[in-house]
Amino acid sequence: MGQAMNTEGRKGLKTRGSADVSYLGRYVDEMIWEFMEKREIPGLTLAIVQAPYIPRVAGYGFSSEKERRLASVNTMWPAGPISQAFAAVALMQLHERGTLNVEERAAKYLPELPAAWSGITLLELLRHASGIADYHKRQEWSAAEGFDFTKAVALVKDIPLVFVPGSGVELSATNFAILTEVIERVSGMSYRAFVKKNQIDFLGLRRTAFAEELDKFHQEDVSLTGNVHERFKKDPLCIDPAETAVSYGADGEKIAPEAVSSLRGFSDVWASAQDISFWDIGLAGTALIGRAENKALVYSPWKLPGGDTVPAVAGWHFYGHRGLMDIKGLVPGYSSFLSRFTDASELVCVTLMANREGVDFTNLGRRIAAAFGGTIATNYDDGRLFLYEGQFSVEESVARLERELKKRGIPLFAKFDHRKNAEDVGMELRPTTVLVFGSPKVGTNLMLADQSISLDLPLRISIWEDENGCTWLAFPRMELLASAYGLEDHPVTGRIEALLEELTIAAGSVY
């Protein structure tokens, strides 16, 4: 068994409470600034949990670029897919009270559901294992019209199930539309009121709300004063305000709140990064879900009938690193991320929320977490490599990457199974496979600028299993590689790096 490379080069692991919040010589602020510059992110808020503390919350850039509002501790962002986690807690709270049973069929509580869905259980809906089509992907769905359960069901009721319930996984907002309707029927309250009472108000979250409630937050209309705040000078309610973040569409117009928060239970919560972190601490103990066996239904991998493990529930992803889970995703104009290192020796969580669509914070979040806990580091060179901890075995990750390449029409030139090569010479090596691929048209553009870069082409992604059984996917950071040839500013370089990230994430993630 080999020894992983300790790229930190420290004499000892960073201990809890260390004032040094750097990783590989890069401070957290540097990492975030460089990340925002590269991806043209207008504004972002970071919150760090070292349970039971929230020792760091910081805003960067603008929560509303045109209005010159600053991203701050109090900025409220669309939580996007993190909203599923609120819905999952609500469901389990009713389960613990004995007013419903997640093993029961949803049709027991909603007898009007289509006959084809009659055998689907609440747990299968929670696991996105129902096979029901996603209503919000139908052309007829309009976010501007708001959520309507009857319409949502009508849009997909005649579409055949994608798979036999319980035999596969596919993300669908319809699953959570049904779950939240069950919550309403069983609790006798609106879904929004139930969550507000049992999570938002219970935990005292002052910067968390649903879109319908955003107008209760005191926000100055700075368009009347040349985008300069004035009222804080005489009105204490305007000091350190809780403002809602704003993102702008391709037409330059504000993206309306209903466009990002009309999917009940799936994408409907607005919250500050600090409130998400406070709520996250509530998950750590028994404040929100009391019994361990119930938490396991929401926060643990599960198995398909054939024995394959599914490392995801209710939008949460699970990994090989002990106690690591995250939930992330995007809505029009925004991206959000929450990762939790729940092992008792770590207890570090990272929340990142930004007004730029299509941003995957997983790699950045891991590096930020490592700045607060020495055992969280990848143990590889994060400065030189883009590293992504995958959710599947090396074999399955390789197969998923091959499928993704084929889907995109990208030719695979070679596949090197280094473990097998080692066995052929009587040596042992953990699973390690490199896929070599690329587009001659893209690569040629770089070689026309400097033919010597041919030494580093075609593209490649390595997938391996480390000594802890975790799967890693990695590729050389293209900007650094290209800089050796003076091509870091070549337009193709950024496009290649973006493609490699997309391929890596697709191969390593269940959703």
Coordinates of C-alpha atoms in Angstrom, one line a residue:
M1 CA 0.0 0.0 0.0
G2 CA 1.5 3.3 -1.1
Q3 CA 1.8 6.5 0.8
A4 CA -0.2 9.4 -0.4
M5 CA 1.7 12.6 -1.2
N6 CA 1.3 15.2 1.5
T7 CA 1.4 18.3 -0.6
E8 CA 1.0 20.6 2.4
G9 CA 4.5 19.9 3.6
R10 CA 3.6 20.6 7.2
K11 CA 5.4 19.3 10.2
G12 CA 2.0 18.4 11.7
L13 CA -1.6 18.6 10.7
K14 CA -3.4 21.9 11.1
T15 CA -5.3 21.8 14.3
R16 CA -8.8 23.1 15.0
G17 CA -8.7 26.8 15.9
S18 CA -5.6 27.6 13.9
A19 CA -5.4 31.2 12.7
D20 CA -3.8 30.0 9.5
V21 CA -6.6 29.7 7.0
S22 CA -4.5 28.8 4.0
Y23 CA -4.1 25.7 1.9
L24 CA -1.0 25.0 -0.2
G25 CA 0.2 28.6 0.4
R26 CA -3.1 30.1 -0.8
Y27 CA -5.3 32.0 1.6
V28 CA -9.1 31.5 1.4
D29 CA -9.6 35.1 0.1
E30 CA -7.0 34.5 -2.6
M31 CA -8.7 31.3 -3.7
I32 CA -12.1 32.9 -3.9
W33 CA -10.9 36.1 -5.7
E34 CA -9.1 34.0 -8.3
F35 CA -12.1 31.7 -8.7
M36 CA -14.5 34.7 -9.2
E37 CA -12.2 36.4 -11.6
K38 CA -11.8 33.3 -13.8
R39 CA -15.6 32.6 -13.9
E40 CA -16.7 36.2 -14.0
I41 CA -18.8 35.8 -10.8
P42 CA -20.3 39.2 -9.7
G43 CA -20.9 38.3 -6.1
L44 CA -20.5 35.5 -3.6
T45 CA -20.9 34.8 0.1
L46 CA -18.9 32.2 2.0
A47 CA -19.8 30.8 5.4
I48 CA -17.6 28.3 7.4
V49 CA -18.9 26.0 10.1
Q50 CA -16.6 24.4 12.7
A51 CA -19.5 23.1 14.8
P52 CA -20.9 24.5 16.9
Y53 CA -19.3 27.7 15.7
I54 CA -19.7 29.7 12.5
P55 CA -16.3 31.4 12.7
R56 CA -16.2 32.9 9.3
V57 CA -18.7 34.6 7.0
A58 CA -17.6 36.9 4.3
G59 CA -19.1 38.6 1.2
Y60 CA -17.2 39.2 -2.0
G61 CA -18.1 41.5 -4.9
F62 CA -21.7 42.6 -5.6
S63 CA -25.0 40.9 -4.7
S64 CA -26.5 43.2 -7.4
E65 CA -23.9 44.4 -9.9
K66 CA -25.9 47.1 -11.6
E67 CA -27.2 48.5 -8.3
R68 CA -23.8 48.3 -6.7
R69 CA -25.1 46.4 -3.7
L70 CA -22.4 44.5 -1.9
A71 CA -22.5 40.8 -1.2
S72 CA -22.5 40.5 2.6
V73 CA -23.2 38.4 5.6
N74 CA -26.9 39.2 5.3
T75 CA -27.3 38.8 1.6
M76 CA -30.1 36.4 0.8
W77 CA -29.6 34.1 -2.2
P78 CA -31.8 31.5 -3.9
A79 CA -30.8 28.2 -2.2
G80 CA -31.7 26.3 -5.3
P81 CA -31.4 22.5 -4.9
I82 CA -30.5 23.0 -1.2
S83 CA -34.2 23.5 -0.9
Q84 CA -34.6 19.7 -1.2
A85 CA -32.8 19.3 2.1
F86 CA -35.5 21.5 3.9
A87 CA -38.2 19.3 2.3
A88 CA -36.5 16.1 3.4
V89 CA -36.3 17.3 7.0
A90 CA -40.0 18.3 6.9
L91 CA -40.9 14.8 5.6
M92 CA -38.8 13.1 8.3
Q93 CA -40.3 15.3 11.0
L94 CA -43.8 14.0 10.2
H95 CA -42.4 10.4 10.0
E96 CA -41.0 10.8 13.5
R97 CA -44.3 12.0 14.8
G98 CA -45.9 8.9 13.4
T99 CA -48.3 10.9 11.2
L100 CA -46.9 9.3 8.0
N101 CA -44.6 6.5 7.1
V102 CA -41.9 7.0 4.4
E103 CA -42.2 3.3 3.5
E104 CA -45.8 3.8 2.5
R105 CA -47.1 4.4 -1.0
A106 CA -47.6 8.1 -1.9
A107 CA -51.0 7.1 -3.2
K108 CA -52.2 6.3 0.3
Y109 CA -52.0 10.1 1.1
L110 CA -52.8 11.3 -2.5
P111 CA -55.4 8.9 -3.9
E112 CA -55.8 11.0 -7.0
L113 CA -52.3 10.2 -8.3
P114 CA -52.1 8.5 -11.7
A115 CA -52.6 4.7 -11.6
A116 CA -49.1 4.2 -13.0
W117 CA -47.6 5.9 -9.9
S118 CA -49.8 3.9 -7.4
G119 CA -46.9 1.7 -6.2
I120 CA -44.3 4.4 -5.7
T121 CA -43.4 5.0 -2.0
L122 CA -42.4 8.2 -0.3
L123 CA -38.9 6.9 0.2
E124 CA -38.6 6.3 -3.5
L125 CA -39.6 9.9 -4.2
L126 CA -37.1 11.1 -1.6
R127 CA -34.4 9.1 -3.3
H128 CA -35.4 10.3 -6.8
A129 CA -36.0 6.7 -7.6
S130 CA -39.5 7.0 -8.8
G131 CA -38.9 7.2 -12.6
I132 CA -41.5 10.0 -12.8
A133 CA -40.7 12.7 -15.5
D134 CA -39.7 16.2 -14.4
Y135 CA -42.6 18.7 -14.8
H136 CA -40.4 21.7 -14.9
K137 CA -38.6 20.5 -17.9
R138 CA -41.8 20.5 -19.9
Q139 CA -42.2 23.3 -22.4
E140 CA -45.7 24.1 -21.0
W141 CA -44.4 24.8 -17.5
S142 CA -44.1 28.5 -16.7
A143 CA -42.2 29.6 -13.6
A144 CA -43.8 33.0 -13.8
E145 CA -47.3 31.5 -13.2
G146 CA -46.1 30.1 -9.8
F147 CA -46.4 26.5 -8.5
D148 CA -49.6 24.6 -9.0
F149 CA -49.6 20.9 -7.9
T150 CA -52.5 19.9 -10.2
K151 CA -50.9 21.4 -13.2
A152 CA -47.4 19.9 -12.4
V153 CA -48.9 16.4 -12.2
A154 CA -51.0 17.0 -15.4
L155 CA -47.9 17.9 -17.4
V156 CA -46.2 14.5 -16.8
K157 CA -49.0 12.0 -15.8
D158 CA -49.1 10.5 -19.3
I159 CA -45.4 10.1 -19.8
P160 CA -44.2 6.6 -19.2
L161 CA -42.0 6.0 -16.2
V162 CA -38.3 6.3 -17.1
F163 CA -37.6 3.1 -15.1
V164 CA -39.3 0.7 -12.7
P165 CA -39.6 2.5 -9.4
G166 CA -36.8 1.7 -7.1
S167 CA -34.5 0.4 -9.8
G168 CA -32.8 3.6 -10.9
V169 CA -32.2 7.3 -10.1
E170 CA -33.0 10.4 -12.0
L171 CA -33.4 13.9 -10.5
S172 CA -37.0 15.2 -10.9
A173 CA -38.7 18.1 -9.4
T174 CA -42.0 16.2 -9.6
N175 CA -40.8 13.8 -6.8
F176 CA -40.6 16.8 -4.4
A177 CA -43.8 18.3 -5.7
I178 CA -45.6 15.1 -4.6
L179 CA -43.7 14.9 -1.2
T180 CA -44.6 18.5 -0.4
E181 CA -48.2 17.9 -1.3
V182 CA -48.2 14.9 1.1
I183 CA -46.7 17.2 3.8
E184 CA -49.5 19.6 3.3
R185 CA -52.3 17.0 3.5
V186 CA -50.9 15.2 6.5
S187 CA -49.9 18.3 8.5
G188 CA -53.0 20.3 7.7
M189 CA -50.7 23.3 7.0
S190 CA -49.3 24.8 3.8
Y191 CA -45.8 23.3 3.1
R192 CA -44.3 26.8 3.5
A193 CA -46.0 27.3 6.9
F194 CA -44.9 23.9 8.1
V195 CA -41.2 24.5 7.2
K196 CA -41.3 28.0 8.6
K197 CA -42.7 26.8 11.9
N198 CA -40.5 23.7 12.3
Q199 CA -37.2 24.8 10.8
I200 CA -37.0 28.5 10.1
D201 CA -38.7 29.9 13.2
F202 CA -37.6 26.9 15.4
L203 CA -33.9 27.7 14.7
G204 CA -34.4 31.4 14.7
L205 CA -33.2 31.9 11.0
R206 CA -33.7 35.6 10.4
R207 CA -32.5 35.6 6.9
T208 CA -34.4 32.6 5.4
A209 CA -37.7 32.8 3.6
F210 CA -39.7 31.7 0.7
A211 CA -40.0 34.0 -2.4
E212 CA -43.5 35.1 -1.4
E213 CA -42.1 36.5 1.8
L214 CA -39.2 38.5 0.4
D215 CA -41.0 41.8 0.5
K216 CA -41.1 41.7 4.3
F217 CA -37.3 42.4 4.3
H218 CA -36.4 46.0 4.6
Q219 CA -34.6 47.0 1.4
E220 CA -33.9 50.5 0.2
D221 CA -34.7 51.3 -3.4
V222 CA -31.3 52.7 -4.4
S223 CA -32.4 53.4 -7.9
L224 CA -34.0 56.6 -6.5
T225 CA -30.6 57.8 -5.2
G226 CA -28.2 57.0 -8.0
N227 CA -27.5 53.5 -6.6
V228 CA -26.1 54.9 -3.4
H229 CA -27.5 53.9 0.0
E230 CA -28.9 56.9 1.9
R231 CA -31.5 55.7 4.4
F232 CA -29.1 54.0 6.8
K233 CA -28.1 57.5 7.9
K234 CA -31.4 58.1 9.6
D235 CA -33.1 54.7 9.7
P236 CA -31.4 52.0 11.8
L237 CA -33.3 49.3 10.0
C238 CA -31.2 50.1 6.9
I239 CA -27.9 49.5 8.7
D240 CA -26.3 46.3 7.6
P241 CA -29.4 45.4 5.5
A242 CA -30.6 41.9 4.5
E243 CA -30.9 42.4 0.8
T244 CA -31.9 39.8 -1.8
A245 CA -29.2 39.0 -4.4
V246 CA -29.9 39.9 -8.0
S247 CA -28.7 38.2 -11.2
Y248 CA -29.3 39.5 -14.7
G249 CA -30.3 37.5 -17.8
A250 CA -28.8 37.7 -21.3
D251 CA -31.1 40.6 -22.0
G252 CA -29.7 42.6 -19.1
E253 CA -32.9 42.4 -17.2
K254 CA -33.2 41.2 -13.6
I255 CA -34.1 37.6 -13.2
A256 CA -37.4 37.6 -11.3
P257 CA -37.5 35.7 -8.0
E258 CA -40.3 33.4 -9.2
A259 CA -38.0 32.2 -12.0
V260 CA -35.6 30.7 -9.5
S261 CA -37.9 29.7 -6.6
S262 CA -41.2 28.4 -8.0
L263 CA -40.4 24.7 -7.7
R264 CA -42.0 23.8 -4.4
G265 CA -39.7 21.7 -2.2
F266 CA -37.1 21.5 -5.0
S267 CA -36.1 25.1 -5.4
D268 CA -38.1 27.6 -3.4
V269 CA -36.0 28.7 -0.4
W270 CA -34.0 32.0 -0.1
A271 CA -31.4 32.2 2.6
S272 CA -28.1 33.9 3.6
A273 CA -25.1 31.7 3.6
Q274 CA -24.9 32.2 7.4
D275 CA -28.4 30.9 7.9
I276 CA -27.7 27.9 5.7
S277 CA -24.7 27.2 8.0
F278 CA -26.8 27.7 11.2
W279 CA -29.4 25.3 9.8
D280 CA -26.7 22.9 8.9
I281 CA -25.5 22.8 12.5
G282 CA -29.1 21.8 13.4
L283 CA -28.7 18.8 11.2
A284 CA -25.6 17.7 13.1
G285 CA -27.5 16.7 16.3
T286 CA -31.1 15.9 17.0
A287 CA -32.6 19.4 16.7
L288 CA -34.2 18.7 13.4
I289 CA -34.3 14.9 13.0
G290 CA -34.2 13.1 16.3
R291 CA -33.5 9.4 15.6
A292 CA -30.3 8.0 14.0
E293 CA -32.2 5.5 11.9
N294 CA -34.3 8.3 10.4
K295 CA -31.2 10.4 9.7
A296 CA -29.7 7.4 8.0
L297 CA -32.6 7.3 5.5
V298 CA -31.7 10.9 4.4
Y299 CA -28.0 11.1 4.8
S300 CA -26.6 7.7 3.8
P301 CA -26.1 5.8 0.5
W302 CA -28.5 3.0 -0.3
K303 CA -28.7 0.0 -2.7
L304 CA -30.6 -0.8 -5.8
P305 CA -32.2 -4.3 -6.1
G306 CA -29.2 -5.5 -8.1
G307 CA -26.8 -4.6 -5.3
D308 CA -25.3 -1.4 -6.8
T309 CA -24.9 1.4 -4.3
V310 CA -26.5 4.8 -4.9
P311 CA -24.5 7.5 -3.2
A312 CA -27.2 10.1 -3.1
V313 CA -30.6 10.9 -1.5
A314 CA -32.8 14.0 -1.7
G315 CA -30.1 16.0 -3.7
W316 CA -27.3 15.1 -1.2
H317 CA -24.2 13.5 -2.7
F318 CA -22.1 11.1 -0.6
Y319 CA -18.4 10.3 -1.0
G320 CA -15.6 7.9 0.2
H321 CA -14.1 10.5 2.6
R322 CA -15.6 9.7 6.0
G323 CA -18.7 11.7 6.8
L324 CA -18.5 13.8 3.6
M325 CA -21.7 14.9 1.9
D326 CA -22.7 17.9 -0.2
I327 CA -25.7 19.3 -1.9
K328 CA -25.3 21.7 -4.8
G329 CA -26.7 22.9 -8.1
L330 CA -28.0 25.9 -10.0
V331 CA -31.1 27.8 -11.0
P332 CA -31.3 30.6 -13.6
G333 CA -28.7 33.1 -12.7
Y334 CA -27.4 31.5 -9.5
S335 CA -25.3 28.6 -8.1
S336 CA -25.2 27.2 -4.6
F337 CA -23.1 24.7 -2.6
L338 CA -23.1 23.2 0.9
S339 CA -20.5 20.6 1.9
R340 CA -20.4 18.8 5.2
F341 CA -17.5 17.0 6.7
T342 CA -19.5 15.4 9.5
D343 CA -16.9 13.1 11.1
A344 CA -16.4 14.0 14.8
S345 CA -12.7 14.7 14.1
E346 CA -13.5 17.3 11.5
L347 CA -16.9 19.0 11.8
V348 CA -16.2 21.5 9.0
C349 CA -18.9 22.7 6.6
V350 CA -18.6 25.1 3.7
T351 CA -21.4 27.2 2.2
L352 CA -20.9 29.1 -1.1
M353 CA -23.7 31.1 -2.8
A354 CA -23.3 33.2 -5.9
N355 CA -25.1 35.1 -8.6
R356 CA -23.6 33.3 -11.6
E357 CA -25.3 30.3 -13.1
G358 CA -23.5 27.0 -13.9
V359 CA -20.8 27.2 -11.3
D360 CA -19.7 24.0 -9.6
F361 CA -18.0 24.8 -6.3
T362 CA -17.0 21.3 -5.4
N363 CA -13.3 21.7 -6.0
L364 CA -13.1 25.2 -4.5
G365 CA -15.1 24.0 -1.5
R366 CA -12.8 21.1 -0.8
R367 CA -9.7 23.4 -0.9
I368 CA -11.4 26.0 1.4
A369 CA -12.4 23.2 3.8
A370 CA -8.8 22.0 3.8
A371 CA -7.7 25.5 5.0
F372 CA -9.7 24.8 8.2
G373 CA -8.9 21.2 8.8
G374 CA -5.7 19.3 8.0
T375 CA -7.3 15.9 7.5
I376 CA -9.6 17.2 4.9
A377 CA -6.9 17.8 2.3
T378 CA -6.9 15.8 -0.9
N379 CA -3.2 14.8 -0.3
Y380 CA -2.5 15.5 -3.9
D381 CA -1.3 18.7 -5.6
D382 CA -4.4 20.9 -5.8
G383 CA -2.3 23.7 -7.2
R384 CA -1.3 21.8 -10.3
L385 CA -4.3 19.5 -10.7
F386 CA -8.0 19.9 -10.8
L387 CA -9.1 17.3 -8.4
Y388 CA -12.6 15.9 -7.9
E389 CA -13.6 13.2 -5.5
G390 CA -16.0 10.9 -7.3
Q391 CA -18.9 9.0 -6.0
F392 CA -18.3 5.7 -7.8
S393 CA -15.7 3.0 -8.1
V394 CA -12.8 3.6 -10.6
E395 CA -14.4 1.0 -13.0
E396 CA -17.8 2.7 -13.0
S397 CA -16.2 6.2 -13.2
V398 CA -14.3 5.2 -16.3
A399 CA -17.4 3.7 -17.9
R400 CA -19.3 6.9 -17.1
L401 CA -16.5 9.1 -18.6
E402 CA -16.5 6.9 -21.8
R403 CA -20.2 7.3 -22.1
E404 CA -20.0 11.0 -21.7
L405 CA -17.2 11.3 -24.4
K406 CA -19.4 9.3 -26.8
K407 CA -22.4 11.4 -26.1
R408 CA -20.4 14.5 -26.9
G409 CA -18.9 13.0 -30.0
I410 CA -15.3 13.3 -28.6
P411 CA -13.0 10.6 -29.9
L412 CA -11.3 8.4 -27.3
F413 CA -7.7 7.7 -28.5
A414 CA -6.5 5.4 -25.7
K415 CA -7.2 3.9 -22.3
F416 CA -4.4 2.9 -20.0
D417 CA -5.2 0.5 -17.2
H418 CA -2.1 0.9 -15.1
R419 CA -3.3 -1.6 -12.5
K420 CA -3.5 -4.3 -15.1
N421 CA -0.1 -3.3 -16.5
A422 CA 1.3 -3.6 -13.0
E423 CA -0.2 -7.1 -12.6
D424 CA 1.4 -8.1 -15.9
V425 CA 4.8 -7.5 -14.4
G426 CA 4.0 -9.1 -11.0
M427 CA 3.4 -5.8 -9.1
E428 CA 0.4 -4.5 -7.2
L429 CA -1.2 -1.1 -7.8
R430 CA -4.6 0.2 -6.7
P431 CA -7.1 0.8 -9.6
T432 CA -5.6 3.6 -11.8
T433 CA -6.8 4.3 -15.3
V434 CA -6.0 7.2 -17.7
L435 CA -8.3 8.1 -20.6
V436 CA -6.7 10.0 -23.5
F437 CA -9.1 11.9 -25.8
G438 CA -9.6 15.1 -27.6
S439 CA -10.6 17.0 -30.7
P440 CA -7.9 17.4 -33.4
K441 CA -9.5 20.7 -34.4
V442 CA -9.2 22.1 -30.9
G443 CA -5.7 20.8 -30.2
T444 CA -4.4 22.0 -33.6
N445 CA -5.4 25.6 -32.7
L446 CA -3.0 25.4 -29.8
M447 CA -0.2 23.7 -31.8
L448 CA -0.5 26.4 -34.5
A449 CA 0.5 28.8 -31.8
D450 CA 3.3 26.6 -30.4
Q451 CA 3.9 23.1 -31.8
S452 CA 5.9 22.1 -28.7
I453 CA 2.6 21.9 -26.7
S454 CA 2.0 18.7 -28.7
L455 CA 4.1 17.1 -25.9
D456 CA 1.1 17.7 -23.5
L457 CA -1.7 16.8 -26.0
P458 CA -4.1 15.1 -26.4
L459 CA -6.2 15.7 -23.3
R460 CA -6.3 13.2 -20.5
I461 CA -8.2 12.5 -17.3
S462 CA -6.8 10.1 -14.7
I463 CA -9.1 8.1 -12.4
W464 CA -7.7 6.3 -9.4
E465 CA -8.5 4.8 -6.0
D466 CA -6.5 6.1 -3.1
E467 CA -5.3 4.2 0.1
N468 CA -8.6 5.1 1.8
G469 CA -10.8 3.7 -0.9
C470 CA -11.8 7.1 -2.3
T471 CA -12.0 7.6 -6.0
W472 CA -10.3 10.6 -7.6
L473 CA -10.7 12.1 -11.0
A474 CA -8.0 14.6 -12.1
F475 CA -6.5 16.5 -14.9
P476 CA -3.7 19.1 -15.2
R477 CA -4.9 22.7 -14.8
M478 CA -4.9 23.9 -18.4
E479 CA -4.0 27.5 -17.5
L480 CA -0.8 26.4 -15.7
L481 CA 0.0 23.8 -18.4
A482 CA -0.5 26.4 -21.2
S483 CA 1.5 29.0 -19.4
A484 CA 4.6 26.9 -19.8
Y485 CA 4.2 27.6 -23.5
G486 CA 3.0 31.2 -23.1
L487 CA -0.5 30.2 -24.2
E488 CA -2.4 30.8 -20.9
D489 CA -4.4 33.7 -22.6
H490 CA -5.2 31.7 -25.7
P491 CA -9.0 31.5 -26.1
V492 CA -8.9 27.8 -26.6
T493 CA -7.2 27.2 -23.2
G494 CA -10.2 28.4 -21.1
R495 CA -12.6 26.4 -23.3
I496 CA -10.6 23.2 -22.8
E497 CA -10.4 23.6 -19.1
A498 CA -14.2 24.2 -18.9
L499 CA -14.8 21.0 -21.0
L500 CA -12.5 19.0 -18.8
E501 CA -14.3 20.1 -15.7
E502 CA -17.7 19.2 -17.2
L503 CA -16.5 15.8 -18.2
T504 CA -14.9 15.1 -14.8
I505 CA -18.1 16.2 -12.9
A506 CA -20.3 14.2 -15.2
A507 CA -18.2 11.0 -14.7
G508 CA -17.9 11.4 -10.9
S509 CA -21.4 12.6 -9.9
V510 CA -24.7 10.7 -9.6
Y511 CA -26.8 13.8 -10.5

